[in-house]
Amino acid sequence: MTTIDIMLPYYGDVALMQTAVRSVIAQSDPDWRLTVVDDGEEPGVPEWFAALDDPRVSYQRNEQNLGATGNYKKCLGLVEAEYMVMMGTDDVMLPGYVAEIRRIVKEHPGVGVIQPGVQIIDGAGQVVNTIADQAKARIYLPRFTGTRLMGGEELAASLLRGCWFYFPSLCWRSAAIKGASFRDDLDIIQDLALVIDLIEAGETMALSDQVVFQYRRHAASYSAAEAMAGKRFAEARRYFVGASAQMNALGWPKAAKAARRYTSSRLHAVTLLPSALKARSVPGVKNLTRHAFLPAPRPGQTSARVEQKR
């Protein structure tokens, strides 16, 4: 029986998607199954998959566009293996990804989430090291060598202080992620909310320093576009208010404090303000400024009430 289901909810650039698929096929460990769920209508894509003629690769096209969260949920419903990956359509698995995941599962049976080592690439596939990614690695990512297992308030506080994981690279225990699923009220910060919910449910995360995945960061990505428009931060502010209350209810004061401050998210908004000003994006400037500089809500106080006091 296959250990890992690799799900690829696809929409967008055909060439990048094909690169992602080829990277899965090139895995050194053959214990995987790839399912591509096409939420678009680009011509020639079904024919390309048919020509692959690989029984481990399956492809289907949605009859109507489901949107990002809808397609994630559909992919989740198709998972059968013990562990699964929700891979990004423009990301790349290095040849040792599946082998490293299987090693960690053997070392930590039942682990809920696995974060392997990640390399950042740009739109052209060149390795880069952005300011945001340097901050993740040097400031927020816990210090460790080899493999480290984390959970509980320690993990929640660390992620709410600065979300250092890369969602498309994560491998999930299928039963765990199906139990939590994706929130209907979130789009951009869906990944952090899901992990925090799993931590609340008692799941652990294994971190590995073996670089086996390439995360593509480029201006054309959905998250980058929404960040510039400010939508990402409007949603993030709303989420962190709720997360603070969620952590307080668990009796996790350090995690609640980290959620109230959401320092790294504020700093990210500050770094985008010059670009929003240059683009003359009034909604972007407004949302970025609000997220970066408004006082952090106190427990039980909504962000709307904070804004009304200004």
PDB file of C-alpha atoms in Angstrom:
ATOM      1  CA  MET A   1       0.000   0.000   0.000  1.00  0.00           C
ATOM      2  CA  THR A   2       1.251   3.486  -0.881  1.00  0.00           C
ATOM      3  CA  THR A   3       2.493   5.448   2.142  1.00  0.00           C
ATOM      4  CA  ILE A   4       2.239   8.965   0.698  1.00  0.00           C
ATOM      5  CA  ASP A   5      -0.466  10.630  -1.400  1.00  0.00           C
ATOM      6  CA  ILE A   6       0.851  13.751  -3.137  1.00  0.00           C
ATOM      7  CA  MET A   7      -2.088  16.003  -3.973  1.00  0.00           C
ATOM      8  CA  LEU A   8      -1.644  18.798  -6.507  1.00  0.00           C
ATOM      9  CA  PRO A   9      -4.581  21.250  -6.612  1.00  0.00           C
ATOM     10  CA  TYR A  10      -3.759  22.922  -9.916  1.00  0.00           C
ATOM     11  CA  TYR A  11      -4.631  26.321 -11.356  1.00  0.00           C
ATOM     12  CA  GLY A  12      -2.460  28.648 -13.400  1.00  0.00           C
ATOM     13  CA  ASP A  13       0.848  28.342 -15.251  1.00  0.00           C
ATOM     14  CA  VAL A  14       1.078  25.120 -17.269  1.00  0.00           C
ATOM     15  CA  ALA A  15       4.885  25.012 -17.501  1.00  0.00           C
ATOM     16  CA  LEU A  16       5.360  25.428 -13.738  1.00  0.00           C
ATOM     17  CA  MET A  17       2.785  22.707 -13.068  1.00  0.00           C
ATOM     18  CA  GLN A  18       4.606  20.360 -15.433  1.00  0.00           C
ATOM     19  CA  THR A  19       7.874  21.069 -13.638  1.00  0.00           C
ATOM     20  CA  ALA A  20       6.223  20.202 -10.319  1.00  0.00           C
ATOM     21  CA  VAL A  21       4.852  16.935 -11.726  1.00  0.00           C
ATOM     22  CA  ARG A  22       8.206  15.926 -13.209  1.00  0.00           C
ATOM     23  CA  SER A  23       9.872  16.562  -9.851  1.00  0.00           C
ATOM     24  CA  VAL A  24       7.512  14.057  -8.221  1.00  0.00           C
ATOM     25  CA  ILE A  25       8.131  11.462 -10.908  1.00  0.00           C
ATOM     26  CA  ALA A  26      11.896  11.893 -10.327  1.00  0.00           C
ATOM     27  CA  GLN A  27      11.709  10.814  -6.655  1.00  0.00           C
ATOM     28  CA  SER A  28      14.377   8.330  -5.595  1.00  0.00           C
ATOM     29  CA  ASP A  29      11.794   6.457  -3.467  1.00  0.00           C
ATOM     30  CA  PRO A  30       8.894   5.151  -5.599  1.00  0.00           C
ATOM     31  CA  ASP A  31       6.450   4.840  -2.659  1.00  0.00           C
ATOM     32  CA  TRP A  32       4.108   7.662  -3.692  1.00  0.00           C
ATOM     33  CA  ARG A  33       0.953   8.395  -5.654  1.00  0.00           C
ATOM     34  CA  LEU A  34       0.284  11.747  -7.351  1.00  0.00           C
ATOM     35  CA  THR A  35      -3.241  13.114  -7.884  1.00  0.00           C
ATOM     36  CA  VAL A  36      -3.689  16.332  -9.868  1.00  0.00           C
ATOM     37  CA  VAL A  37      -7.039  18.111  -9.578  1.00  0.00           C
ATOM     38  CA  ASP A  38      -7.297  20.785 -12.277  1.00  0.00           C
ATOM     39  CA  ASP A  39      -9.423  23.789 -11.300  1.00  0.00           C
ATOM     40  CA  GLY A  40      -8.800  25.617 -14.585  1.00  0.00           C
ATOM     41  CA  GLU A  41      -9.360  25.153 -18.278  1.00  0.00           C
ATOM     42  CA  GLU A  42      -5.940  25.507 -19.924  1.00  0.00           C
ATOM     43  CA  PRO A  43      -5.880  23.687 -23.292  1.00  0.00           C
ATOM     44  CA  GLY A  44      -3.743  20.599 -23.784  1.00  0.00           C
ATOM     45  CA  VAL A  45      -3.364  19.751 -20.096  1.00  0.00           C
ATOM     46  CA  PRO A  46      -5.481  16.541 -20.076  1.00  0.00           C
ATOM     47  CA  GLU A  47      -3.604  15.325 -23.157  1.00  0.00           C
ATOM     48  CA  TRP A  48      -0.232  16.001 -21.515  1.00  0.00           C
ATOM     49  CA  PHE A  49      -1.151  13.858 -18.524  1.00  0.00           C
ATOM     50  CA  ALA A  50      -2.472  11.079 -20.727  1.00  0.00           C
ATOM     51  CA  ALA A  51       0.883  10.987 -22.521  1.00  0.00           C
ATOM     52  CA  LEU A  52       2.754  10.475 -19.232  1.00  0.00           C
ATOM     53  CA  ASP A  53       1.443   6.917 -19.051  1.00  0.00           C
ATOM     54  CA  ASP A  54       2.484   6.499 -15.401  1.00  0.00           C
ATOM     55  CA  PRO A  55       0.040   4.462 -13.258  1.00  0.00           C
ATOM     56  CA  ARG A  56       1.134   6.383 -10.145  1.00  0.00           C
ATOM     57  CA  VAL A  57      -0.137   9.671 -11.645  1.00  0.00           C
ATOM     58  CA  SER A  58      -3.852  10.421 -11.902  1.00  0.00           C
ATOM     59  CA  TYR A  59      -5.476  13.552 -13.318  1.00  0.00           C
ATOM     60  CA  GLN A  60      -8.970  15.009 -13.218  1.00  0.00           C
ATOM     61  CA  ARG A  61     -10.468  18.369 -14.211  1.00  0.00           C
ATOM     62  CA  ASN A  62     -13.229  20.022 -12.185  1.00  0.00           C
ATOM     63  CA  GLU A  63     -16.449  20.662 -14.078  1.00  0.00           C
ATOM     64  CA  GLN A  64     -16.575  24.132 -12.536  1.00  0.00           C
ATOM     65  CA  ASN A  65     -14.030  26.297 -10.728  1.00  0.00           C
ATOM     66  CA  LEU A  66     -14.041  25.539  -6.988  1.00  0.00           C
ATOM     67  CA  GLY A  67     -11.574  28.193  -5.868  1.00  0.00           C
ATOM     68  CA  ALA A  68      -8.452  27.542  -3.799  1.00  0.00           C
ATOM     69  CA  THR A  69     -10.122  26.347  -0.577  1.00  0.00           C
ATOM     70  CA  GLY A  70     -12.752  24.347  -2.449  1.00  0.00           C
ATOM     71  CA  ASN A  71     -10.101  22.541  -4.467  1.00  0.00           C
ATOM     72  CA  TYR A  72      -8.029  21.861  -1.331  1.00  0.00           C
ATOM     73  CA  LYS A  73     -11.054  20.239   0.231  1.00  0.00           C
ATOM     74  CA  LYS A  74     -11.733  18.136  -2.853  1.00  0.00           C
ATOM     75  CA  CYS A  75      -8.112  16.953  -2.864  1.00  0.00           C
ATOM     76  CA  LEU A  76      -8.370  16.087   0.807  1.00  0.00           C
ATOM     77  CA  GLY A  77     -11.407  13.945   0.122  1.00  0.00           C
ATOM     78  CA  LEU A  78      -9.426  11.904  -2.431  1.00  0.00           C
ATOM     79  CA  VAL A  79      -6.614  10.999  -0.030  1.00  0.00           C
ATOM     80  CA  GLU A  80      -6.272   7.314   0.842  1.00  0.00           C
ATOM     81  CA  ALA A  81      -2.676   6.877   2.031  1.00  0.00           C
ATOM     82  CA  GLU A  82      -1.514   7.197   5.645  1.00  0.00           C
ATOM     83  CA  TYR A  83       0.360  10.443   4.894  1.00  0.00           C
ATOM     84  CA  MET A  84      -0.287  13.175   2.351  1.00  0.00           C
ATOM     85  CA  VAL A  85       1.201  16.333   0.839  1.00  0.00           C
ATOM     86  CA  MET A  86      -0.765  19.307  -0.542  1.00  0.00           C
ATOM     87  CA  MET A  87       1.915  20.415  -2.989  1.00  0.00           C
ATOM     88  CA  GLY A  88       2.018  23.845  -4.588  1.00  0.00           C
ATOM     89  CA  THR A  89       1.482  23.889  -8.329  1.00  0.00           C
ATOM     90  CA  ASP A  90       4.655  25.945  -8.840  1.00  0.00           C
ATOM     91  CA  ASP A  91       6.936  24.235  -6.322  1.00  0.00           C
ATOM     92  CA  VAL A  92       9.552  21.514  -6.773  1.00  0.00           C
ATOM     93  CA  MET A  93      10.319  18.312  -4.873  1.00  0.00           C
ATOM     94  CA  LEU A  94      13.992  17.478  -4.811  1.00  0.00           C
ATOM     95  CA  PRO A  95      14.665  13.764  -5.480  1.00  0.00           C
ATOM     96  CA  GLY A  96      15.047  12.817  -1.816  1.00  0.00           C
ATOM     97  CA  TYR A  97      11.752  14.257  -0.511  1.00  0.00           C
ATOM     98  CA  VAL A  98       9.723  11.048  -0.240  1.00  0.00           C
ATOM     99  CA  ALA A  99      12.697   9.113   1.166  1.00  0.00           C
ATOM    100  CA  GLU A 100      13.226  11.737   3.890  1.00  0.00           C
ATOM    101  CA  ILE A 101       9.537  11.783   4.803  1.00  0.00           C
ATOM    102  CA  ARG A 102       9.462   7.992   5.135  1.00  0.00           C
ATOM    103  CA  ARG A 103      12.598   8.094   7.304  1.00  0.00           C
ATOM    104  CA  ILE A 104      10.974  10.576   9.689  1.00  0.00           C
ATOM    105  CA  VAL A 105       7.719   8.604   9.857  1.00  0.00           C
ATOM    106  CA  LYS A 106       9.713   5.515  10.803  1.00  0.00           C
ATOM    107  CA  GLU A 107      11.624   7.491  13.449  1.00  0.00           C
ATOM    108  CA  HIS A 108       8.480   9.192  14.837  1.00  0.00           C
ATOM    109  CA  PRO A 109       5.465   6.931  14.194  1.00  0.00           C
ATOM    110  CA  GLY A 110       2.155   8.789  14.273  1.00  0.00           C
ATOM    111  CA  VAL A 111       3.659  12.259  13.915  1.00  0.00           C
ATOM    112  CA  GLY A 112       0.990  14.698  12.730  1.00  0.00           C
ATOM    113  CA  VAL A 113       2.980  17.083  10.506  1.00  0.00           C
ATOM    114  CA  ILE A 114       6.468  16.967   8.990  1.00  0.00           C
ATOM    115  CA  GLN A 115       8.463  20.034   7.911  1.00  0.00           C
ATOM    116  CA  PRO A 116      11.575  19.053   5.932  1.00  0.00           C
ATOM    117  CA  GLY A 117      14.348  21.423   4.945  1.00  0.00           C
ATOM    118  CA  VAL A 118      13.307  23.952   2.283  1.00  0.00           C
ATOM    119  CA  GLN A 119      15.190  25.955  -0.329  1.00  0.00           C
ATOM    120  CA  ILE A 120      13.694  29.133  -1.829  1.00  0.00           C
ATOM    121  CA  ILE A 121      13.630  29.661  -5.594  1.00  0.00           C
ATOM    122  CA  ASP A 122      12.381  32.543  -7.722  1.00  0.00           C
ATOM    123  CA  GLY A 123      10.104  32.512 -10.755  1.00  0.00           C
ATOM    124  CA  ALA A 124      12.975  31.368 -12.966  1.00  0.00           C
ATOM    125  CA  GLY A 125      13.949  28.541 -10.641  1.00  0.00           C
ATOM    126  CA  GLN A 126      17.062  30.251  -9.276  1.00  0.00           C
ATOM    127  CA  VAL A 127      17.888  29.808  -5.585  1.00  0.00           C
ATOM    128  CA  VAL A 128      17.278  33.063  -3.670  1.00  0.00           C
ATOM    129  CA  ASN A 129      17.335  34.225  -0.065  1.00  0.00           C
ATOM    130  CA  THR A 130      14.772  36.962   0.542  1.00  0.00           C
ATOM    131  CA  ILE A 131      14.598  39.131   3.648  1.00  0.00           C
ATOM    132  CA  ALA A 132      11.377  37.381   4.705  1.00  0.00           C
ATOM    133  CA  ASP A 133      12.957  33.949   4.373  1.00  0.00           C
ATOM    134  CA  GLN A 134      16.124  35.020   6.176  1.00  0.00           C
ATOM    135  CA  ALA A 135      13.917  36.197   9.062  1.00  0.00           C
ATOM    136  CA  LYS A 136      12.114  32.858   9.117  1.00  0.00           C
ATOM    137  CA  ALA A 137      15.365  30.916   9.246  1.00  0.00           C
ATOM    138  CA  ARG A 138      17.411  33.129  11.566  1.00  0.00           C
ATOM    139  CA  ILE A 139      14.836  34.598  13.929  1.00  0.00           C
ATOM    140  CA  TYR A 140      11.748  32.416  14.119  1.00  0.00           C
ATOM    141  CA  LEU A 141      12.691  28.848  13.143  1.00  0.00           C
ATOM    142  CA  PRO A 142      13.673  26.880  16.288  1.00  0.00           C
ATOM    143  CA  ARG A 143      17.352  25.950  16.511  1.00  0.00           C
ATOM    144  CA  PHE A 144      18.056  22.257  15.945  1.00  0.00           C
ATOM    145  CA  THR A 145      20.295  19.813  14.105  1.00  0.00           C
ATOM    146  CA  GLY A 146      19.038  16.677  12.410  1.00  0.00           C
ATOM    147  CA  THR A 147      15.415  16.052  13.400  1.00  0.00           C
ATOM    148  CA  ARG A 148      13.391  17.704  16.166  1.00  0.00           C
ATOM    149  CA  LEU A 149       9.914  16.855  17.465  1.00  0.00           C
ATOM    150  CA  MET A 150       7.730  19.710  18.781  1.00  0.00           C
ATOM    151  CA  GLY A 151       4.174  20.150  20.019  1.00  0.00           C
ATOM    152  CA  GLY A 152       1.872  21.855  22.511  1.00  0.00           C
ATOM    153  CA  GLU A 153       2.260  25.455  23.633  1.00  0.00           C
ATOM    154  CA  GLU A 154       5.943  25.536  22.667  1.00  0.00           C
ATOM    155  CA  LEU A 155       5.109  24.901  19.009  1.00  0.00           C
ATOM    156  CA  ALA A 156       1.991  27.101  18.972  1.00  0.00           C
ATOM    157  CA  ALA A 157       3.820  30.079  20.503  1.00  0.00           C
ATOM    158  CA  SER A 158       6.734  29.664  18.096  1.00  0.00           C
ATOM    159  CA  LEU A 159       4.467  29.690  15.021  1.00  0.00           C
ATOM    160  CA  LEU A 160       2.251  32.531  16.220  1.00  0.00           C
ATOM    161  CA  ARG A 161       5.364  34.590  16.905  1.00  0.00           C
ATOM    162  CA  GLY A 162       6.590  34.025  13.335  1.00  0.00           C
ATOM    163  CA  CYS A 163       5.153  31.415  10.977  1.00  0.00           C
ATOM    164  CA  TRP A 164       8.296  29.657   9.776  1.00  0.00           C
ATOM    165  CA  PHE A 165       6.902  26.614   7.953  1.00  0.00           C
ATOM    166  CA  TYR A 166       6.260  26.320   4.198  1.00  0.00           C
ATOM    167  CA  PHE A 167       2.791  24.897   3.628  1.00  0.00           C
ATOM    168  CA  PRO A 168       3.338  23.162   0.231  1.00  0.00           C
ATOM    169  CA  SER A 169       6.356  21.291   1.624  1.00  0.00           C
ATOM    170  CA  LEU A 170       4.539  19.900   4.672  1.00  0.00           C
ATOM    171  CA  CYS A 171       3.606  16.239   4.915  1.00  0.00           C
ATOM    172  CA  TRP A 172       0.519  15.481   7.007  1.00  0.00           C
ATOM    173  CA  ARG A 173      -0.859  12.406   8.709  1.00  0.00           C
ATOM    174  CA  SER A 174      -4.009  12.026   6.655  1.00  0.00           C
ATOM    175  CA  ALA A 175      -6.359  11.218   9.524  1.00  0.00           C
ATOM    176  CA  ALA A 176      -5.174  14.311  11.401  1.00  0.00           C
ATOM    177  CA  ILE A 177      -5.649  16.816   8.604  1.00  0.00           C
ATOM    178  CA  LYS A 178      -8.987  15.301   7.593  1.00  0.00           C
ATOM    179  CA  GLY A 179     -10.158  15.709  11.178  1.00  0.00           C
ATOM    180  CA  ALA A 180      -9.326  19.427  11.151  1.00  0.00           C
ATOM    181  CA  SER A 181      -9.909  20.249   7.456  1.00  0.00           C
ATOM    182  CA  PHE A 182      -9.753  23.801   6.062  1.00  0.00           C
ATOM    183  CA  ARG A 183     -11.677  26.797   7.378  1.00  0.00           C
ATOM    184  CA  ASP A 184     -14.276  28.308   5.066  1.00  0.00           C
ATOM    185  CA  ASP A 185     -13.704  31.834   6.424  1.00  0.00           C
ATOM    186  CA  LEU A 186     -10.003  31.996   5.551  1.00  0.00           C
ATOM    187  CA  ASP A 187      -8.009  32.076   2.320  1.00  0.00           C
ATOM    188  CA  ILE A 188      -4.485  33.400   2.719  1.00  0.00           C
ATOM    189  CA  ILE A 189      -3.719  32.419   6.314  1.00  0.00           C
ATOM    190  CA  GLN A 190      -5.501  29.082   6.001  1.00  0.00           C
ATOM    191  CA  ASP A 191      -2.252  27.150   6.517  1.00  0.00           C
ATOM    192  CA  LEU A 192      -1.329  28.638   9.907  1.00  0.00           C
ATOM    193  CA  ALA A 193      -4.880  28.233  11.214  1.00  0.00           C
ATOM    194  CA  LEU A 194      -4.874  24.572  10.213  1.00  0.00           C
ATOM    195  CA  VAL A 195      -1.581  23.822  11.959  1.00  0.00           C
ATOM    196  CA  ILE A 196      -2.642  25.664  15.121  1.00  0.00           C
ATOM    197  CA  ASP A 197      -5.906  23.684  15.184  1.00  0.00           C
ATOM    198  CA  LEU A 198      -3.932  20.441  14.884  1.00  0.00           C
ATOM    199  CA  ILE A 199      -1.632  21.472  17.723  1.00  0.00           C
ATOM    200  CA  GLU A 200      -4.705  22.152  19.860  1.00  0.00           C
ATOM    201  CA  ALA A 201      -5.887  18.622  18.999  1.00  0.00           C
ATOM    202  CA  GLY A 202      -2.624  17.189  20.348  1.00  0.00           C
ATOM    203  CA  GLU A 203      -0.702  16.632  17.116  1.00  0.00           C
ATOM    204  CA  THR A 204       3.089  17.006  16.953  1.00  0.00           C
ATOM    205  CA  MET A 205       5.380  18.333  14.232  1.00  0.00           C
ATOM    206  CA  ALA A 206       8.734  16.850  13.203  1.00  0.00           C
ATOM    207  CA  LEU A 207      11.330  19.241  11.763  1.00  0.00           C
ATOM    208  CA  SER A 208      14.194  18.058   9.573  1.00  0.00           C
ATOM    209  CA  ASP A 209      17.233  19.999   8.387  1.00  0.00           C
ATOM    210  CA  GLN A 210      17.561  17.910   5.213  1.00  0.00           C
ATOM    211  CA  VAL A 211      16.778  20.195   2.264  1.00  0.00           C
ATOM    212  CA  VAL A 212      14.473  18.186  -0.005  1.00  0.00           C
ATOM    213  CA  PHE A 213      11.957  20.779  -1.266  1.00  0.00           C
ATOM    214  CA  GLN A 214      12.061  24.005  -3.275  1.00  0.00           C
ATOM    215  CA  TYR A 215       9.442  26.642  -2.486  1.00  0.00           C
ATOM    216  CA  ARG A 216       8.870  29.112  -5.296  1.00  0.00           C
ATOM    217  CA  ARG A 217       8.474  32.743  -4.255  1.00  0.00           C
ATOM    218  CA  HIS A 218       7.572  35.162  -7.020  1.00  0.00           C
ATOM    219  CA  ALA A 219       5.388  38.212  -7.550  1.00  0.00           C
ATOM    220  CA  ALA A 220       2.856  36.297  -9.638  1.00  0.00           C
ATOM    221  CA  SER A 221       1.821  34.011  -6.776  1.00  0.00           C
ATOM    222  CA  TYR A 222      -1.661  34.382  -5.288  1.00  0.00           C
ATOM    223  CA  SER A 223      -0.359  35.039  -1.779  1.00  0.00           C
ATOM    224  CA  ALA A 224       2.054  37.724  -3.041  1.00  0.00           C
ATOM    225  CA  ALA A 225      -0.682  39.497  -4.992  1.00  0.00           C
ATOM    226  CA  GLU A 226      -3.086  39.445  -2.056  1.00  0.00           C
ATOM    227  CA  ALA A 227      -0.351  40.651   0.289  1.00  0.00           C
ATOM    228  CA  MET A 228       0.275  43.695  -1.911  1.00  0.00           C
ATOM    229  CA  ALA A 229      -3.446  44.429  -2.028  1.00  0.00           C
ATOM    230  CA  GLY A 230      -3.538  44.276   1.754  1.00  0.00           C
ATOM    231  CA  LYS A 231      -6.146  41.500   1.878  1.00  0.00           C
ATOM    232  CA  ARG A 232      -3.639  39.107   3.421  1.00  0.00           C
ATOM    233  CA  PHE A 233      -3.156  41.366   6.415  1.00  0.00           C
ATOM    234  CA  ALA A 234      -6.798  42.216   6.920  1.00  0.00           C
ATOM    235  CA  GLU A 235      -7.445  38.484   7.151  1.00  0.00           C
ATOM    236  CA  ALA A 236      -4.359  37.914   9.307  1.00  0.00           C
ATOM    237  CA  ARG A 237      -5.400  40.564  11.827  1.00  0.00           C
ATOM    238  CA  ARG A 238      -8.822  38.943  12.162  1.00  0.00           C
ATOM    239  CA  TYR A 239      -7.239  35.519  12.583  1.00  0.00           C
ATOM    240  CA  PHE A 240      -4.741  36.553  15.265  1.00  0.00           C
ATOM    241  CA  VAL A 241      -7.495  38.110  17.378  1.00  0.00           C
ATOM    242  CA  GLY A 242      -9.321  34.778  17.341  1.00  0.00           C
ATOM    243  CA  ALA A 243      -6.118  32.783  17.871  1.00  0.00           C
ATOM    244  CA  SER A 244      -5.332  34.776  21.004  1.00  0.00           C
ATOM    245  CA  ALA A 245      -8.708  33.829  22.471  1.00  0.00           C
ATOM    246  CA  GLN A 246      -8.174  30.233  21.336  1.00  0.00           C
ATOM    247  CA  MET A 247      -4.812  30.033  23.139  1.00  0.00           C
ATOM    248  CA  ASN A 248      -6.225  31.663  26.291  1.00  0.00           C
ATOM    249  CA  ALA A 249      -8.968  29.050  26.379  1.00  0.00           C
ATOM    250  CA  LEU A 250      -6.283  26.337  26.303  1.00  0.00           C
ATOM    251  CA  GLY A 251      -4.422  27.941  29.193  1.00  0.00           C
ATOM    252  CA  TRP A 252      -1.409  28.723  26.991  1.00  0.00           C
ATOM    253  CA  PRO A 253      -0.427  32.301  27.974  1.00  0.00           C
ATOM    254  CA  LYS A 254       2.812  32.436  25.961  1.00  0.00           C
ATOM    255  CA  ALA A 255       1.008  31.409  22.777  1.00  0.00           C
ATOM    256  CA  ALA A 256      -1.843  33.866  23.480  1.00  0.00           C
ATOM    257  CA  LYS A 257       0.666  36.692  23.950  1.00  0.00           C
ATOM    258  CA  ALA A 258       2.425  35.798  20.685  1.00  0.00           C
ATOM    259  CA  ALA A 259      -0.930  35.881  18.856  1.00  0.00           C
ATOM    260  CA  ARG A 260      -1.847  39.274  20.330  1.00  0.00           C
ATOM    261  CA  ARG A 261       1.438  40.790  19.231  1.00  0.00           C
ATOM    262  CA  TYR A 262       1.741  39.042  15.805  1.00  0.00           C
ATOM    263  CA  THR A 263       5.109  40.805  15.493  1.00  0.00           C
ATOM    264  CA  SER A 264       6.455  39.118  12.368  1.00  0.00           C
ATOM    265  CA  SER A 265       3.202  39.701  10.482  1.00  0.00           C
ATOM    266  CA  ARG A 266       3.328  43.404  11.407  1.00  0.00           C
ATOM    267  CA  LEU A 267       6.930  43.687  10.223  1.00  0.00           C
ATOM    268  CA  HIS A 268       6.035  41.988   6.946  1.00  0.00           C
ATOM    269  CA  ALA A 269       3.320  44.586   6.373  1.00  0.00           C
ATOM    270  CA  VAL A 270       5.828  47.385   7.015  1.00  0.00           C
ATOM    271  CA  THR A 271       8.211  45.999   4.376  1.00  0.00           C
ATOM    272  CA  LEU A 272       5.408  46.065   1.764  1.00  0.00           C
ATOM    273  CA  LEU A 273       4.241  49.625   2.457  1.00  0.00           C
ATOM    274  CA  PRO A 274       6.797  51.336   0.135  1.00  0.00           C
ATOM    275  CA  SER A 275       5.694  49.154  -2.786  1.00  0.00           C
ATOM    276  CA  ALA A 276       2.003  49.802  -2.075  1.00  0.00           C
ATOM    277  CA  LEU A 277       2.692  53.554  -1.947  1.00  0.00           C
ATOM    278  CA  LYS A 278       4.636  53.400  -5.207  1.00  0.00           C
ATOM    279  CA  ALA A 279       1.761  51.509  -6.844  1.00  0.00           C
ATOM    280  CA  ARG A 280      -0.708  54.087  -5.437  1.00  0.00           C
ATOM    281  CA  SER A 281      -2.823  51.298  -3.994  1.00  0.00           C
ATOM    282  CA  VAL A 282      -5.084  53.126  -1.556  1.00  0.00           C
ATOM    283  CA  PRO A 283      -6.743  49.938  -0.180  1.00  0.00           C
ATOM    284  CA  GLY A 284      -3.320  48.309   0.109  1.00  0.00           C
ATOM    285  CA  VAL A 285      -1.793  51.232   2.012  1.00  0.00           C
ATOM    286  CA  LYS A 286      -4.831  51.428   4.310  1.00  0.00           C
ATOM    287  CA  ASN A 287      -4.840  47.723   5.172  1.00  0.00           C
ATOM    288  CA  LEU A 288      -1.061  47.478   5.532  1.00  0.00           C
ATOM    289  CA  THR A 289      -0.935  50.528   7.798  1.00  0.00           C
ATOM    290  CA  ARG A 290      -3.806  49.267   9.939  1.00  0.00           C
ATOM    291  CA  HIS A 291      -2.172  45.872  10.347  1.00  0.00           C
ATOM    292  CA  ALA A 292       1.289  47.233  11.080  1.00  0.00           C
ATOM    293  CA  PHE A 293       0.498  50.047  13.508  1.00  0.00           C
ATOM    294  CA  LEU A 294      -2.879  49.624  15.200  1.00  0.00           C
ATOM    295  CA  PRO A 295      -2.672  48.508  18.853  1.00  0.00           C
ATOM    296  CA  ALA A 296      -2.856  44.768  19.397  1.00  0.00           C
ATOM    297  CA  PRO A 297      -6.364  43.803  20.605  1.00  0.00           C
ATOM    298  CA  ARG A 298      -6.661  42.791  24.244  1.00  0.00           C
ATOM    299  CA  PRO A 299      -8.317  39.483  25.179  1.00  0.00           C
ATOM    300  CA  GLY A 300     -12.033  39.662  24.389  1.00  0.00           C
ATOM    301  CA  GLN A 301     -11.653  42.830  22.297  1.00  0.00           C
ATOM    302  CA  THR A 302     -12.272  42.658  18.545  1.00  0.00           C
ATOM    303  CA  SER A 303     -10.138  44.477  16.017  1.00  0.00           C
ATOM    304  CA  ALA A 304     -13.191  46.523  14.999  1.00  0.00           C
ATOM    305  CA  ARG A 305     -13.484  47.917  18.528  1.00  0.00           C
ATOM    306  CA  VAL A 306      -9.788  48.801  18.539  1.00  0.00           C
ATOM    307  CA  GLU A 307     -10.148  50.725  15.258  1.00  0.00           C
ATOM    308  CA  GLN A 308     -13.197  52.635  16.555  1.00  0.00           C
ATOM    309  CA  LYS A 309     -11.086  54.117  19.350  1.00  0.00           C
ATOM    310  CA  ARG A 310      -8.682  55.766  16.914  1.00  0.00           C
TER     311      ARG A 310
END
